[in-house]
GROMACS .gro file of C-alpha atoms in nm:
model
  467
    1UNK     CA    1   1.068  -8.472 -15.609
    2UNK     CA    2   1.060  -8.828 -15.599
    3UNK     CA    3   1.085  -9.073 -15.257
    4UNK     CA    4   1.162  -9.423 -15.463
    5UNK     CA    5   1.433  -9.306 -15.696
    6UNK     CA    6   1.381  -9.402 -16.023
    7UNK     CA    7   1.648  -9.712 -16.020
    8UNK     CA    8   1.469  -9.846 -15.783
    9UNK     CA    9   1.112  -9.813 -15.956
   10UNK     CA   10   1.078 -10.118 -16.155
   11UNK     CA   11   0.786  -9.953 -16.335
   12UNK     CA   12   0.932  -9.784 -16.516
   13UNK     CA   13   1.028  -9.950 -16.925
   14UNK     CA   14   1.406  -9.939 -17.067
   15UNK     CA   15   1.549  -9.647 -17.205
   16UNK     CA   16   1.436  -9.607 -17.579
   17UNK     CA   17   1.632  -9.649 -17.843
   18UNK     CA   18   1.634  -9.514 -18.156
   19UNK     CA   19   1.698  -9.600 -18.558
   20UNK     CA   20   1.779  -9.428 -18.849
   21UNK     CA   21   1.751  -9.029 -18.869
   22UNK     CA   22   1.468  -8.875 -19.109
   23UNK     CA   23   1.569  -8.795 -19.485
   24UNK     CA   24   1.582  -8.406 -19.595
   25UNK     CA   25   1.273  -8.301 -19.609
   26UNK     CA   26   1.063  -8.572 -19.456
   27UNK     CA   27   0.867  -8.427 -19.117
   28UNK     CA   28   0.975  -8.545 -18.788
   29UNK     CA   29   0.816  -8.633 -18.426
   30UNK     CA   30   1.012  -8.692 -18.140
   31UNK     CA   31   0.893  -8.951 -17.840
   32UNK     CA   32   0.937  -8.907 -17.495
   33UNK     CA   33   0.840  -9.249 -17.371
   34UNK     CA   34   0.826  -9.247 -16.936
   35UNK     CA   35   0.684  -9.532 -16.772
   36UNK     CA   36   0.622  -9.900 -16.764
   37UNK     CA   37   0.693 -10.174 -17.038
   38UNK     CA   38   0.369 -10.151 -17.090
   39UNK     CA   39   0.335  -9.810 -17.221
   40UNK     CA   40   0.677  -9.856 -17.423
   41UNK     CA   41   0.524 -10.097 -17.659
   42UNK     CA   42   0.235  -9.864 -17.671
   43UNK     CA   43   0.508  -9.580 -17.800
   44UNK     CA   44   0.652  -9.864 -17.999
   45UNK     CA   45   0.245  -9.893 -18.202
   46UNK     CA   46   0.190  -9.542 -18.170
   47UNK     CA   47   0.550  -9.436 -18.366
   48UNK     CA   48   0.497  -9.772 -18.593
   49UNK     CA   49   0.160  -9.653 -18.754
   50UNK     CA   50   0.291  -9.264 -18.827
   51UNK     CA   51   0.615  -9.452 -18.998
   52UNK     CA   52   0.415  -9.604 -19.227
   53UNK     CA   53   0.233  -9.241 -19.298
   54UNK     CA   54   0.556  -9.088 -19.396
   55UNK     CA   55   0.636  -8.929 -19.064
   56UNK     CA   56   1.041  -8.990 -18.982
   57UNK     CA   57   1.159  -9.043 -18.580
   58UNK     CA   58   1.373  -8.756 -18.414
   59UNK     CA   59   1.612  -8.848 -18.101
   60UNK     CA   60   1.689  -8.511 -18.007
   61UNK     CA   61   1.414  -8.156 -18.003
   62UNK     CA   62   1.508  -7.961 -18.224
   63UNK     CA   63   1.515  -8.227 -18.482
   64UNK     CA   64   1.141  -8.242 -18.469
   65UNK     CA   65   0.908  -8.082 -18.621
   66UNK     CA   66   0.652  -8.219 -18.307
   67UNK     CA   67   0.685  -8.422 -17.982
   68UNK     CA   68   0.494  -8.641 -17.842
   69UNK     CA   69   0.568  -8.785 -17.455
   70UNK     CA   70   0.328  -9.138 -17.338
   71UNK     CA   71   0.306  -9.017 -16.998
   72UNK     CA   72   0.293  -9.241 -16.672
   73UNK     CA   73   0.065  -9.174 -16.297
   74UNK     CA   74   0.147  -9.472 -16.177
   75UNK     CA   75   0.309  -9.261 -15.857
   76UNK     CA   76   0.245  -8.914 -15.751
   77UNK     CA   77   0.630  -8.882 -15.781
   78UNK     CA   78   0.587  -8.988 -16.122
   79UNK     CA   79   0.323  -8.763 -16.190
   80UNK     CA   80   0.573  -8.452 -16.110
   81UNK     CA   81   0.808  -8.706 -16.404
   82UNK     CA   82   0.539  -8.740 -16.651
   83UNK     CA   83   0.508  -8.260 -16.594
   84UNK     CA   84   0.832  -8.200 -16.541
   85UNK     CA   85   0.887  -8.417 -16.910
   86UNK     CA   86   0.622  -8.228 -17.075
   87UNK     CA   87   0.788  -7.877 -16.916
   88UNK     CA   88   1.111  -7.954 -17.134
   89UNK     CA   89   0.975  -8.048 -17.422
   90UNK     CA   90   0.781  -7.770 -17.406
   91UNK     CA   91   1.027  -7.516 -17.329
   92UNK     CA   92   1.258  -7.704 -17.587
   93UNK     CA   93   1.073  -7.742 -17.887
   94UNK     CA   94   0.715  -7.611 -17.802
   95UNK     CA   95   0.445  -7.827 -17.989
   96UNK     CA   96   0.359  -8.120 -17.775
   97UNK     CA   97   0.099  -8.347 -17.772
   98UNK     CA   98  -0.007  -8.537 -17.462
   99UNK     CA   99  -0.042  -8.926 -17.428
  100UNK     CA  100  -0.043  -9.247 -17.151
  101UNK     CA  101  -0.186  -9.306 -16.828
  102UNK     CA  102  -0.198  -8.903 -16.769
  103UNK     CA  103  -0.338  -8.796 -17.027
  104UNK     CA  104  -0.608  -8.970 -16.856
  105UNK     CA  105  -0.609  -8.684 -16.646
  106UNK     CA  106  -0.637  -8.390 -16.880
  107UNK     CA  107  -0.748  -8.084 -16.714
  108UNK     CA  108  -0.474  -8.154 -16.382
  109UNK     CA  109  -0.249  -8.163 -16.660
  110UNK     CA  110  -0.433  -7.799 -16.870
  111UNK     CA  111  -0.343  -7.632 -16.527
  112UNK     CA  112   0.020  -7.654 -16.484
  113UNK     CA  113   0.067  -7.675 -16.903
  114UNK     CA  114  -0.212  -7.436 -17.091
  115UNK     CA  115   0.002  -7.472 -17.399
  116UNK     CA  116   0.001  -7.806 -17.544
  117UNK     CA  117  -0.163  -7.901 -17.840
  118UNK     CA  118  -0.369  -8.227 -17.700
  119UNK     CA  119  -0.396  -8.432 -17.445
  120UNK     CA  120  -0.535  -8.820 -17.526
  121UNK     CA  121  -0.535  -9.175 -17.231
  122UNK     CA  122  -0.329  -9.455 -17.232
  123UNK     CA  123  -0.385  -9.647 -17.569
  124UNK     CA  124  -0.568  -9.410 -17.788
  125UNK     CA  125  -0.408  -9.438 -18.076
  126UNK     CA  126  -0.657  -9.342 -18.355
  127UNK     CA  127  -0.706  -8.983 -18.094
  128UNK     CA  128  -0.311  -8.894 -18.132
  129UNK     CA  129  -0.235  -9.019 -18.505
  130UNK     CA  130  -0.497  -8.730 -18.518
  131UNK     CA  131  -0.373  -8.520 -18.291
  132UNK     CA  132  -0.008  -8.520 -18.481
  133UNK     CA  133  -0.223  -8.513 -18.758
  134UNK     CA  134  -0.344  -8.179 -18.701
  135UNK     CA  135   0.031  -8.049 -18.605
  136UNK     CA  136   0.226  -8.151 -18.802
  137UNK     CA  137   0.067  -8.262 -19.178
  138UNK     CA  138   0.181  -8.626 -19.340
  139UNK     CA  139   0.387  -8.594 -19.624
  140UNK     CA  140   0.462  -8.967 -19.704
  141UNK     CA  141   0.638  -9.093 -20.014
  142UNK     CA  142   0.508  -9.363 -20.147
  143UNK     CA  143   0.829  -9.539 -20.252
  144UNK     CA  144   1.006  -9.463 -19.972
  145UNK     CA  145   0.830  -9.503 -19.633
  146UNK     CA  146   0.779  -9.897 -19.645
  147UNK     CA  147   0.641 -10.062 -19.288
  148UNK     CA  148   0.922 -10.282 -19.153
  149UNK     CA  149   0.741 -10.594 -19.116
  150UNK     CA  150   0.858 -10.582 -18.722
  151UNK     CA  151   0.764 -10.271 -18.671
  152UNK     CA  152   0.932  -9.962 -18.494
  153UNK     CA  153   1.144 -10.093 -18.160
  154UNK     CA  154   1.207  -9.865 -17.871
  155UNK     CA  155   1.454 -10.158 -17.786
  156UNK     CA  156   1.748 -10.330 -17.856
  157UNK     CA  157   1.774 -10.553 -18.116
  158UNK     CA  158   1.782 -10.888 -17.930
  159UNK     CA  159   1.471 -10.840 -17.716
  160UNK     CA  160   1.097 -10.748 -17.727
  161UNK     CA  161   0.832 -10.666 -17.479
  162UNK     CA  162   0.518 -10.821 -17.581
  163UNK     CA  163   0.230 -10.731 -17.458
  164UNK     CA  164  -0.077 -10.984 -17.456
  165UNK     CA  165  -0.346 -10.767 -17.254
  166UNK     CA  166  -0.482 -10.445 -17.169
  167UNK     CA  167  -0.672 -10.361 -16.796
  168UNK     CA  168  -0.682 -10.518 -16.516
  169UNK     CA  169  -0.994 -10.683 -16.303
  170UNK     CA  170  -0.900 -10.577 -15.973
  171UNK     CA  171  -0.906 -10.328 -15.698
  172UNK     CA  172  -0.654 -10.275 -15.548
  173UNK     CA  173  -0.615  -9.953 -15.320
  174UNK     CA  174  -0.317  -9.838 -15.364
  175UNK     CA  175  -0.315  -9.861 -15.741
  176UNK     CA  176  -0.502  -9.660 -16.053
  177UNK     CA  177  -0.426  -9.836 -16.295
  178UNK     CA  178  -0.708 -10.000 -16.418
  179UNK     CA  179  -0.900  -9.671 -16.351
  180UNK     CA  180  -0.703  -9.550 -16.602
  181UNK     CA  181  -0.620  -9.845 -16.842
  182UNK     CA  182  -1.007  -9.994 -16.807
  183UNK     CA  183  -1.072 -10.377 -16.722
  184UNK     CA  184  -0.887 -10.696 -16.826
  185UNK     CA  185  -0.851 -10.682 -17.256
  186UNK     CA  186  -0.688 -10.947 -17.403
  187UNK     CA  187  -0.520 -11.020 -17.690
  188UNK     CA  188  -0.664 -11.307 -17.949
  189UNK     CA  189  -0.369 -11.560 -17.872
  190UNK     CA  190  -0.357 -11.626 -18.254
  191UNK     CA  191  -0.249 -11.200 -18.337
  192UNK     CA  192  -0.050 -11.285 -18.044
  193UNK     CA  193   0.150 -11.579 -18.142
  194UNK     CA  194   0.178 -11.384 -18.515
  195UNK     CA  195   0.371 -11.099 -18.345
  196UNK     CA  196   0.565 -11.241 -18.164
  197UNK     CA  197   0.684 -11.498 -18.505
  198UNK     CA  198   0.733 -11.154 -18.679
  199UNK     CA  199   0.941 -11.086 -18.300
  200UNK     CA  200   1.186 -11.421 -18.351
  201UNK     CA  201   1.206 -11.369 -18.689
  202UNK     CA  202   1.380 -11.022 -18.666
  203UNK     CA  203   1.610 -11.103 -18.476
  204UNK     CA  204   1.492 -11.117 -18.170
  205UNK     CA  205   1.669 -11.380 -17.919
  206UNK     CA  206   1.448 -11.279 -17.574
  207UNK     CA  207   1.041 -11.227 -17.570
  208UNK     CA  208   0.952 -11.049 -17.213
  209UNK     CA  209   0.560 -11.102 -17.189
  210UNK     CA  210   0.383 -10.821 -17.014
  211UNK     CA  211   0.071 -10.694 -16.904
  212UNK     CA  212  -0.126 -10.537 -16.641
  213UNK     CA  213  -0.233 -10.891 -16.470
  214UNK     CA  214  -0.082 -11.184 -16.714
  215UNK     CA  215  -0.226 -11.529 -16.465
  216UNK     CA  216  -0.525 -11.333 -16.579
  217UNK     CA  217  -0.465 -11.336 -16.991
  218UNK     CA  218  -0.792 -11.519 -17.162
  219UNK     CA  219  -1.009 -11.483 -16.837
  220UNK     CA  220  -1.214 -11.205 -17.052
  221UNK     CA  221  -1.246 -11.417 -17.372
  222UNK     CA  222  -1.392 -11.681 -17.158
  223UNK     CA  223  -0.987 -11.865 -17.276
  224UNK     CA  224  -1.155 -11.893 -17.630
  225UNK     CA  225  -1.029 -12.101 -17.910
  226UNK     CA  226  -0.855 -11.922 -18.188
  227UNK     CA  227  -0.729 -12.143 -18.510
  228UNK     CA  228  -0.317 -12.126 -18.528
  229UNK     CA  229  -0.161 -12.297 -18.847
  230UNK     CA  230  -0.269 -12.630 -18.920
  231UNK     CA  231  -0.470 -12.645 -18.537
  232UNK     CA  232  -0.578 -12.481 -18.209
  233UNK     CA  233  -0.523 -12.149 -17.945
  234UNK     CA  234  -0.650 -12.158 -17.649
  235UNK     CA  235  -0.639 -11.784 -17.491
  236UNK     CA  236  -0.440 -11.896 -17.188
  237UNK     CA  237  -0.159 -11.824 -17.043
  238UNK     CA  238  -0.075 -12.188 -16.975
  239UNK     CA  239  -0.174 -12.219 -17.383
  240UNK     CA  240   0.023 -11.927 -17.508
  241UNK     CA  241   0.317 -11.981 -17.311
  242UNK     CA  242   0.375 -12.294 -17.456
  243UNK     CA  243   0.346 -12.185 -17.750
  244UNK     CA  244   0.549 -11.940 -17.762
  245UNK     CA  245   0.817 -12.099 -17.633
  246UNK     CA  246   0.796 -12.387 -17.939
  247UNK     CA  247   0.859 -12.100 -18.145
  248UNK     CA  248   1.243 -12.124 -18.165
  249UNK     CA  249   1.430 -12.424 -17.967
  250UNK     CA  250   1.581 -12.351 -17.661
  251UNK     CA  251   1.954 -12.283 -17.760
  252UNK     CA  252   1.811 -11.999 -17.963
  253UNK     CA  253   1.529 -11.758 -17.815
  254UNK     CA  254   1.448 -11.672 -17.442
  255UNK     CA  255   1.046 -11.613 -17.349
  256UNK     CA  256   0.995 -11.399 -16.979
  257UNK     CA  257   0.738 -11.347 -16.821
  258UNK     CA  258   0.615 -11.119 -16.632
  259UNK     CA  259   0.407 -10.986 -16.355
  260UNK     CA  260   0.235 -11.275 -16.288
  261UNK     CA  261  -0.019 -11.283 -15.996
  262UNK     CA  262   0.053 -11.647 -15.831
  263UNK     CA  263  -0.301 -11.754 -15.876
  264UNK     CA  264  -0.349 -12.143 -15.869
  265UNK     CA  265  -0.294 -12.247 -16.208
  266UNK     CA  266   0.055 -12.081 -16.239
  267UNK     CA  267   0.161 -12.416 -16.139
  268UNK     CA  268   0.018 -12.564 -16.478
  269UNK     CA  269   0.312 -12.345 -16.587
  270UNK     CA  270   0.616 -12.482 -16.398
  271UNK     CA  271   0.650 -12.732 -16.625
  272UNK     CA  272   0.719 -12.540 -16.923
  273UNK     CA  273   1.026 -12.423 -16.716
  274UNK     CA  274   1.148 -12.695 -16.629
  275UNK     CA  275   1.163 -12.855 -16.972
  276UNK     CA  276   1.442 -12.848 -17.159
  277UNK     CA  277   1.358 -12.858 -17.449
  278UNK     CA  278   1.039 -12.503 -17.407
  279UNK     CA  279   1.209 -12.199 -17.474
  280UNK     CA  280   1.037 -12.062 -17.124
  281UNK     CA  281   1.246 -11.933 -16.915
  282UNK     CA  282   1.270 -12.058 -16.529
  283UNK     CA  283   1.141 -11.667 -16.389
  284UNK     CA  284   0.871 -11.517 -16.267
  285UNK     CA  285   0.782 -11.174 -16.259
  286UNK     CA  286   0.515 -11.167 -15.858
  287UNK     CA  287   0.431 -10.865 -15.741
  288UNK     CA  288   0.344 -10.964 -15.393
  289UNK     CA  289   0.360 -10.634 -15.300
  290UNK     CA  290   0.311 -10.791 -14.909
  291UNK     CA  291   0.276 -11.092 -14.677
  292UNK     CA  292   0.135 -11.028 -14.353
  293UNK     CA  293  -0.262 -11.082 -14.431
  294UNK     CA  294  -0.402 -10.835 -14.254
  295UNK     CA  295  -0.190 -10.539 -14.513
  296UNK     CA  296  -0.353 -10.779 -14.783
  297UNK     CA  297  -0.647 -10.749 -14.702
  298UNK     CA  298  -0.594 -10.343 -14.634
  299UNK     CA  299  -0.419 -10.372 -14.981
  300UNK     CA  300  -0.732 -10.535 -15.071
  301UNK     CA  301  -0.459 -10.799 -15.349
  302UNK     CA  302  -0.599 -11.171 -15.401
  303UNK     CA  303  -0.334 -11.369 -15.179
  304UNK     CA  304  -0.277 -11.517 -14.901
  305UNK     CA  305   0.118 -11.479 -14.718
  306UNK     CA  306   0.092 -11.823 -14.619
  307UNK     CA  307  -0.074 -11.978 -14.930
  308UNK     CA  308   0.178 -11.797 -15.100
  309UNK     CA  309   0.501 -11.982 -14.941
  310UNK     CA  310   0.323 -12.324 -15.022
  311UNK     CA  311   0.303 -12.274 -15.384
  312UNK     CA  312   0.671 -12.118 -15.411
  313UNK     CA  313   0.722 -12.476 -15.230
  314UNK     CA  314   0.564 -12.653 -15.495
  315UNK     CA  315   0.723 -12.417 -15.764
  316UNK     CA  316   1.053 -12.527 -15.651
  317UNK     CA  317   1.013 -12.880 -15.592
  318UNK     CA  318   0.852 -12.916 -16.010
  319UNK     CA  319   1.067 -12.698 -16.176
  320UNK     CA  320   1.443 -12.669 -15.860
  321UNK     CA  321   1.601 -12.358 -16.028
  322UNK     CA  322   1.345 -12.112 -16.105
  323UNK     CA  323   1.425 -11.780 -15.997
  324UNK     CA  324   1.168 -11.563 -15.813
  325UNK     CA  325   1.134 -11.151 -15.846
  326UNK     CA  326   0.916 -10.973 -15.737
  327UNK     CA  327   0.780 -10.582 -15.573
  328UNK     CA  328   0.659 -10.487 -15.169
  329UNK     CA  329   0.589 -10.156 -15.086
  330UNK     CA  330   0.647 -10.110 -14.715
  331UNK     CA  331   0.481  -9.818 -14.480
  332UNK     CA  332   0.126  -9.921 -14.591
  333UNK     CA  333  -0.102  -9.705 -14.378
  334UNK     CA  334  -0.183  -9.919 -14.125
  335UNK     CA  335   0.153 -10.140 -14.082
  336UNK     CA  336   0.267 -10.195 -13.808
  337UNK     CA  337   0.616 -10.290 -13.620
  338UNK     CA  338   0.477 -10.679 -13.607
  339UNK     CA  339   0.363 -10.664 -13.955
  340UNK     CA  340   0.665 -10.556 -14.106
  341UNK     CA  341   0.854 -10.776 -13.910
  342UNK     CA  342   0.583 -11.046 -13.999
  343UNK     CA  343   0.719 -10.974 -14.406
  344UNK     CA  344   1.092 -10.972 -14.306
  345UNK     CA  345   1.018 -11.292 -14.145
  346UNK     CA  346   0.842 -11.447 -14.441
  347UNK     CA  347   1.165 -11.330 -14.672
  348UNK     CA  348   1.363 -11.566 -14.459
  349UNK     CA  349   1.215 -11.858 -14.600
  350UNK     CA  350   1.039 -11.764 -14.943
  351UNK     CA  351   1.433 -11.649 -14.992
  352UNK     CA  352   1.342 -11.456 -15.350
  353UNK     CA  353   1.540 -11.407 -15.598
  354UNK     CA  354   1.524 -11.034 -15.712
  355UNK     CA  355   1.356 -10.809 -15.534
  356UNK     CA  356   1.212 -10.470 -15.577
  357UNK     CA  357   1.056 -10.211 -15.307
  358UNK     CA  358   0.806  -9.920 -15.276
  359UNK     CA  359   0.811  -9.711 -15.012
  360UNK     CA  360   0.444  -9.622 -15.036
  361UNK     CA  361   0.287  -9.272 -15.149
  362UNK     CA  362  -0.072  -9.158 -15.156
  363UNK     CA  363  -0.164  -9.112 -15.509
  364UNK     CA  364  -0.443  -8.887 -15.666
  365UNK     CA  365  -0.725  -9.093 -15.675
  366UNK     CA  366  -0.642  -9.370 -15.517
  367UNK     CA  367  -0.891  -9.536 -15.197
  368UNK     CA  368  -0.578  -9.623 -14.972
  369UNK     CA  369  -0.542  -9.217 -14.925
  370UNK     CA  370  -0.831  -9.225 -14.715
  371UNK     CA  371  -0.718  -9.473 -14.453
  372UNK     CA  372  -0.645  -9.419 -14.131
  373UNK     CA  373  -0.297  -9.442 -13.991
  374UNK     CA  374  -0.086  -9.370 -14.207
  375UNK     CA  375   0.274  -9.455 -14.194
  376UNK     CA  376   0.552  -9.145 -14.106
  377UNK     CA  377   0.827  -9.100 -14.389
  378UNK     CA  378   1.100  -9.211 -14.092
  379UNK     CA  379   0.942  -9.511 -13.996
  380UNK     CA  380   0.956  -9.561 -14.391
  381UNK     CA  381   1.257  -9.515 -14.452
  382UNK     CA  382   1.347  -9.723 -14.221
  383UNK     CA  383   1.171 -10.015 -14.238
  384UNK     CA  384   1.283  -9.973 -14.630
  385UNK     CA  385   1.654  -9.976 -14.513
  386UNK     CA  386   1.600 -10.256 -14.331
  387UNK     CA  387   1.386 -10.501 -14.609
  388UNK     CA  388   1.673 -10.363 -14.825
  389UNK     CA  389   1.914 -10.477 -14.667
  390UNK     CA  390   1.742 -10.834 -14.562
  391UNK     CA  391   1.669 -10.869 -14.963
  392UNK     CA  392   2.084 -10.771 -15.052
  393UNK     CA  393   2.209 -11.053 -14.805
  394UNK     CA  394   1.988 -11.328 -14.997
  395UNK     CA  395   2.038 -11.187 -15.271
  396UNK     CA  396   2.428 -11.184 -15.250
  397UNK     CA  397   2.424 -11.593 -15.115
  398UNK     CA  398   2.226 -11.681 -15.402
  399UNK     CA  399   2.459 -11.532 -15.611
  400UNK     CA  400   2.758 -11.681 -15.441
  401UNK     CA  401   2.612 -12.015 -15.470
  402UNK     CA  402   2.655 -11.970 -15.825
  403UNK     CA  403   3.003 -11.899 -15.849
  404UNK     CA  404   3.189 -12.249 -16.119
  405UNK     CA  405   2.810 -12.348 -16.219
  406UNK     CA  406   2.830 -12.300 -16.594
  407UNK     CA  407   2.477 -12.109 -16.814
  408UNK     CA  408   2.390 -11.928 -17.065
  409UNK     CA  409   2.355 -11.583 -17.161
  410UNK     CA  410   2.276 -11.355 -17.389
  411UNK     CA  411   2.487 -10.965 -17.434
  412UNK     CA  412   2.332 -10.680 -17.381
  413UNK     CA  413   2.686 -10.505 -17.424
  414UNK     CA  414   2.990 -10.482 -17.569
  415UNK     CA  415   3.201 -10.200 -17.488
  416UNK     CA  416   3.536 -10.011 -17.586
  417UNK     CA  417   3.737 -10.224 -17.363
  418UNK     CA  418   3.654 -10.528 -17.494
  419UNK     CA  419   3.433 -10.654 -17.195
  420UNK     CA  420   3.083 -10.798 -17.232
  421UNK     CA  421   2.764 -10.713 -16.986
  422UNK     CA  422   2.557 -10.989 -16.990
  423UNK     CA  423   2.254 -11.091 -16.850
  424UNK     CA  424   2.190 -11.456 -16.745
  425UNK     CA  425   1.862 -11.637 -16.789
  426UNK     CA  426   1.770 -11.513 -16.446
  427UNK     CA  427   1.813 -11.127 -16.503
  428UNK     CA  428   1.552 -10.903 -16.669
  429UNK     CA  429   1.619 -10.641 -16.863
  430UNK     CA  430   1.747 -10.289 -16.730
  431UNK     CA  431   1.517 -10.463 -16.387
  432UNK     CA  432   1.775 -10.729 -16.316
  433UNK     CA  433   2.130 -10.762 -16.225
  434UNK     CA  434   2.402 -10.834 -16.509
  435UNK     CA  435   2.705 -11.048 -16.559
  436UNK     CA  436   3.017 -10.892 -16.681
  437UNK     CA  437   3.282 -11.081 -16.936
  438UNK     CA  438   3.601 -10.922 -16.891
  439UNK     CA  439   3.807 -11.168 -17.125
  440UNK     CA  440   3.751 -11.336 -17.396
  441UNK     CA  441   3.478 -11.158 -17.595
  442UNK     CA  442   3.648 -11.150 -17.946
  443UNK     CA  443   3.376 -11.216 -18.234
  444UNK     CA  444   3.116 -11.168 -17.965
  445UNK     CA  445   2.845 -10.934 -18.076
  446UNK     CA  446   2.472 -10.836 -17.889
  447UNK     CA  447   2.221 -11.023 -17.896
  448UNK     CA  448   2.412 -11.390 -17.836
  449UNK     CA  449   2.358 -11.625 -17.621
  450UNK     CA  450   2.656 -11.816 -17.524
  451UNK     CA  451   2.764 -12.042 -17.210
  452UNK     CA  452   3.001 -11.885 -16.948
  453UNK     CA  453   3.091 -12.072 -16.621
  454UNK     CA  454   3.051 -11.796 -16.337
  455UNK     CA  455   3.402 -11.682 -16.150
  456UNK     CA  456   3.258 -11.423 -15.943
  457UNK     CA  457   2.993 -11.306 -15.722
  458UNK     CA  458   2.848 -10.953 -15.600
  459UNK     CA  459   2.612 -10.836 -15.408
  460UNK     CA  460   2.377 -10.800 -15.696
  461UNK     CA  461   2.578 -10.918 -16.038
  462UNK     CA  462   2.805 -11.211 -16.136
  463UNK     CA  463   3.110 -11.211 -16.362
  464UNK     CA  464   3.183 -11.544 -16.565
  465UNK     CA  465   3.430 -11.667 -16.819
  466UNK     CA  466   3.372 -11.765 -17.200
  467UNK     CA  467   3.331 -12.154 -17.203
   0.00000   0.00000   0.00000
């Protein structure tokens, strides 16, 4: 179905985790949440609203009176995956409401699945609720159906995604997400901080800051100033990150920044990451996509490879421990062998810590479809293989250099054999690598922040022991 396997796609969010079973006779809904962490946050908001109206949440089709499918439209392969999920929900349950990015194309969905009850687009919460009310009338119990302070979470209790804005002002030729989610619309800084404060108060140990373009946060609001506590807070990513990093001591909280474009003002974030008293992690997730200036121009990307190398050197000069993660596209229309080799040479210089890669795919509605000189599939595959070989070698060398280091990790899971799956500050959940502790895990709990010494390294993962 897809040339980009799900486990290699950085646009995918962690698999949702559902909580308590519904009470007897409670109207219940199932949720299939596809796509990126931003879509997962949308699913959480929808379910939070429904929980407040008395609906239960079912973890399976059989226990649900209807199913909501939150779709992805990132790539044609993601659209196919969404259509498959809708078809499965119709087969297993019969009552299906569709929302999310693919919902921006209702005729396309109904052409394949005419039996669906309703279609709404991304972050159209009221329309989703209206469709649910029509399909499954609410039956709230005012003595039982109380809205939890932190809302419904589809991730483990110890980490949570924090969406700070919607939409994007860029016009990258390969991407249709701005067409589906609109232009940049930032949340007020004090609203973001209130949500973050509630999450931390509910036991969240890691906040994953997400948006379509985190660096541009507040631009649409003209960086307005909002009241916060006894003072004020500006809607600007530097000010917001600083305030998030001050919600709890750095020993008790991690704040991780995703989807950061390499604008010049990003350099202002790096001192926060180098400050041991601030909880903002020394980690930047930056979608570089390519390095050759001609390819970037054909992509209509707001970046240049040479200047980016200068920025990377400046970031590392301020914060030597910074982890840089990125994604790239190989086989973009018109990409020559020389341009691809330029990317490999750039990788040698950049020495990025964590890297994901797509083989270019046409997406219905994307302007890149009309570009000349599309690359043959076998050439894309060969370039993808060469790129990942390069990235893997860099990762392996960087991880080998961590053997003997002492670092803080967060515990994500402890299996029945007592082996703890953890992540370092360099690892985002479900995207990057892990650190495993295979002995001395007695007393550890999921969500604990513990100190370990690294004693073994692989291509993407580490092993360590508690200190």
